[in-house]
Amino acid sequence: LQQLQVLSLEACCLSLDDAQQVARALPRSHLLRLDLAQNDLRSKGLMAVAKSLGTSGIQDLGLERNEIGFGEALAELKSAHDRRPFPRLRLAGNRLSKTQERNFLQSLRATPKRFGGQYCPPGCNCFEGRGEVM
């Protein structure tokens, strides 16, 4: 994983052990984008990945359609984001109501983001000039 910048594992039927292996490799990788959509990660898989995000370089994380619900794992994801914000997070199609998903993403936006040594205000559209915040 040391030279990869984008890793797409969408719909790869990842097991919990697979998710843990990916999580252990994140701090040593150069990944900027990780797509784990549609892998039935649930809480345990998300917990494993979230614990490694704070020491990774991930900027874009895809967690769509993974049976993720509101609970400890989502709190760990928020904690990882608070330690080291990443500009793009995709959560559509999980076991969150539209209101829960929106509120969770807004709680992340309320966290100041730091890029290139400067903090961006909530709602800033400066991520690589593409207007991608979350």
Short mmCIF file of C-alpha atoms in Angstrom, two decimals:
data_model
loop_
_atom_site.label_atom_id
_atom_site.label_comp_id
_atom_site.label_asym_id
_atom_site.label_seq_id
_atom_site.Cartn_x
_atom_site.Cartn_y
_atom_site.Cartn_z
CA LEU A 1 0.00 0.00 0.00
CA GLN A 2 2.98 2.35 0.26
CA GLN A 3 2.72 3.81 -3.28
CA LEU A 4 -1.04 3.63 -3.81
CA GLN A 5 -3.04 6.82 -3.43
CA VAL A 6 -6.47 5.39 -4.28
CA LEU A 7 -7.77 2.01 -3.13
CA SER A 8 -11.24 0.91 -4.18
CA LEU A 9 -12.54 -2.20 -2.43
CA GLU A 10 -16.21 -1.63 -3.20
CA ALA A 11 -18.36 -4.78 -3.03
CA CYS A 12 -15.38 -7.06 -2.33
CA CYS A 13 -17.14 -9.02 0.43
CA LEU A 14 -14.54 -7.93 2.98
CA SER A 15 -14.60 -9.84 6.25
CA LEU A 16 -13.94 -8.22 9.62
CA ASP A 17 -10.40 -9.62 9.41
CA ASP A 18 -9.95 -8.00 5.99
CA ALA A 19 -11.14 -4.65 7.35
CA GLN A 20 -8.71 -4.98 10.26
CA GLN A 21 -5.85 -5.76 7.84
CA VAL A 22 -6.65 -2.64 5.79
CA ALA A 23 -6.89 -0.60 9.00
CA ARG A 24 -3.46 -1.80 10.21
CA ALA A 25 -1.90 -0.79 6.88
CA LEU A 26 -3.40 2.72 6.77
CA PRO A 27 -0.83 4.50 8.98
CA ARG A 28 2.03 3.25 6.76
CA SER A 29 0.29 3.95 3.46
CA HIS A 30 0.14 6.98 1.18
CA LEU A 31 -3.58 6.48 0.52
CA LEU A 32 -5.61 9.61 -0.02
CA ARG A 33 -8.84 7.86 -1.02
CA LEU A 34 -10.28 4.66 0.42
CA ASP A 35 -13.52 3.22 -0.90
CA LEU A 36 -15.02 0.49 1.28
CA ALA A 37 -18.60 0.79 0.02
CA GLN A 38 -20.96 -2.19 0.06
CA ASN A 39 -18.90 -4.55 2.22
CA ASP A 40 -21.28 -5.11 5.13
CA LEU A 41 -18.66 -3.67 7.52
CA ARG A 42 -21.21 -2.87 10.22
CA SER A 43 -20.01 -1.48 13.56
CA LYS A 44 -16.99 -3.73 14.09
CA GLY A 45 -15.52 -3.08 10.64
CA LEU A 46 -16.07 0.66 10.96
CA MET A 47 -14.53 0.65 14.44
CA ALA A 48 -11.37 -1.03 13.10
CA VAL A 49 -11.01 1.44 10.23
CA ALA A 50 -11.91 4.51 12.31
CA LYS A 51 -9.20 3.78 14.89
CA SER A 52 -6.53 4.01 12.16
CA LEU A 53 -7.83 7.11 10.38
CA GLY A 54 -6.20 9.57 12.77
CA THR A 55 -2.72 8.40 11.75
CA SER A 56 -3.48 8.01 8.05
CA GLY A 57 -3.48 10.47 5.16
CA ILE A 58 -7.01 9.61 4.01
CA GLN A 59 -8.83 12.61 2.53
CA ASP A 60 -11.79 10.78 0.96
CA LEU A 61 -13.51 7.86 2.68
CA GLY A 62 -16.35 5.89 1.10
CA LEU A 63 -18.48 3.90 3.54
CA GLU A 64 -21.74 3.70 1.60
CA ARG A 65 -24.08 0.71 2.01
CA ASN A 66 -22.27 -0.99 4.92
CA GLU A 67 -25.13 -1.47 7.41
CA ILE A 68 -23.60 1.19 9.66
CA GLY A 69 -25.98 2.49 12.32
CA PHE A 70 -25.86 5.14 15.00
CA GLY A 71 -23.65 4.05 17.91
CA GLU A 72 -20.11 3.57 19.21
CA ALA A 73 -18.50 3.01 15.83
CA LEU A 74 -19.91 6.26 14.46
CA ALA A 75 -18.68 8.02 17.61
CA GLU A 76 -15.21 6.57 16.94
CA LEU A 77 -15.39 7.89 13.36
CA LYS A 78 -16.25 11.36 14.71
CA SER A 79 -13.37 11.12 17.17
CA ALA A 80 -10.97 10.16 14.36
CA HIS A 81 -12.24 13.11 12.31
CA ASP A 82 -11.80 15.46 15.28
CA ARG A 83 -8.16 14.33 15.66
CA ARG A 84 -7.36 14.63 11.95
CA PRO A 85 -10.13 16.00 9.76
CA PHE A 86 -10.62 14.56 6.29
CA PRO A 87 -12.63 16.59 3.80
CA ARG A 88 -14.79 13.93 2.17
CA LEU A 89 -16.89 11.25 3.84
CA ARG A 90 -19.61 9.25 2.08
CA LEU A 91 -22.20 7.45 4.24
CA ALA A 92 -25.27 7.05 2.00
CA GLY A 93 -27.28 3.85 2.14
CA ASN A 94 -26.45 2.84 5.71
CA ARG A 95 -28.81 2.24 8.65
CA LEU A 96 -28.98 5.95 9.41
CA SER A 97 -32.07 8.01 8.78
CA LYS A 98 -31.55 10.98 6.47
CA THR A 99 -31.78 13.21 9.55
CA GLN A 100 -29.17 11.17 11.48
CA GLU A 101 -26.81 11.17 8.49
CA ARG A 102 -27.23 14.91 7.91
CA ASN A 103 -26.76 15.72 11.62
CA PHE A 104 -23.67 13.53 11.83
CA LEU A 105 -22.09 15.14 8.76
CA GLN A 106 -22.96 18.61 10.07
CA SER A 107 -21.27 17.76 13.37
CA LEU A 108 -18.12 17.02 11.38
CA ARG A 109 -18.41 20.26 9.45
CA ALA A 110 -18.48 22.12 12.76
CA THR A 111 -14.93 20.90 13.42
CA PRO A 112 -12.29 23.33 12.10
CA LYS A 113 -10.30 21.74 9.28
CA ARG A 114 -6.59 22.20 8.78
CA PHE A 115 -5.04 22.11 5.32
CA GLY A 116 -1.55 23.28 4.48
CA GLY A 117 -0.97 24.71 7.94
CA GLN A 118 -4.12 26.86 7.88
CA TYR A 119 -7.50 26.24 9.44
CA CYS A 120 -10.53 26.51 7.20
CA PRO A 121 -13.86 27.63 8.62
CA PRO A 122 -16.82 25.23 8.64
CA GLY A 123 -18.37 24.95 5.17
CA CYS A 124 -15.19 26.02 3.37
CA ASN A 125 -15.06 24.91 -0.27
CA CYS A 126 -11.28 25.01 -0.72
CA PHE A 127 -10.39 21.29 -0.89
CA GLU A 128 -8.17 21.18 -3.97
CA GLY A 129 -10.36 23.75 -5.67
CA ARG A 130 -13.08 21.19 -6.37
CA GLY A 131 -15.60 22.43 -3.80
CA GLU A 132 -15.67 19.04 -2.03
CA VAL A 133 -16.19 19.46 1.66
CA MET A 134 -18.37 16.47 2.56
#
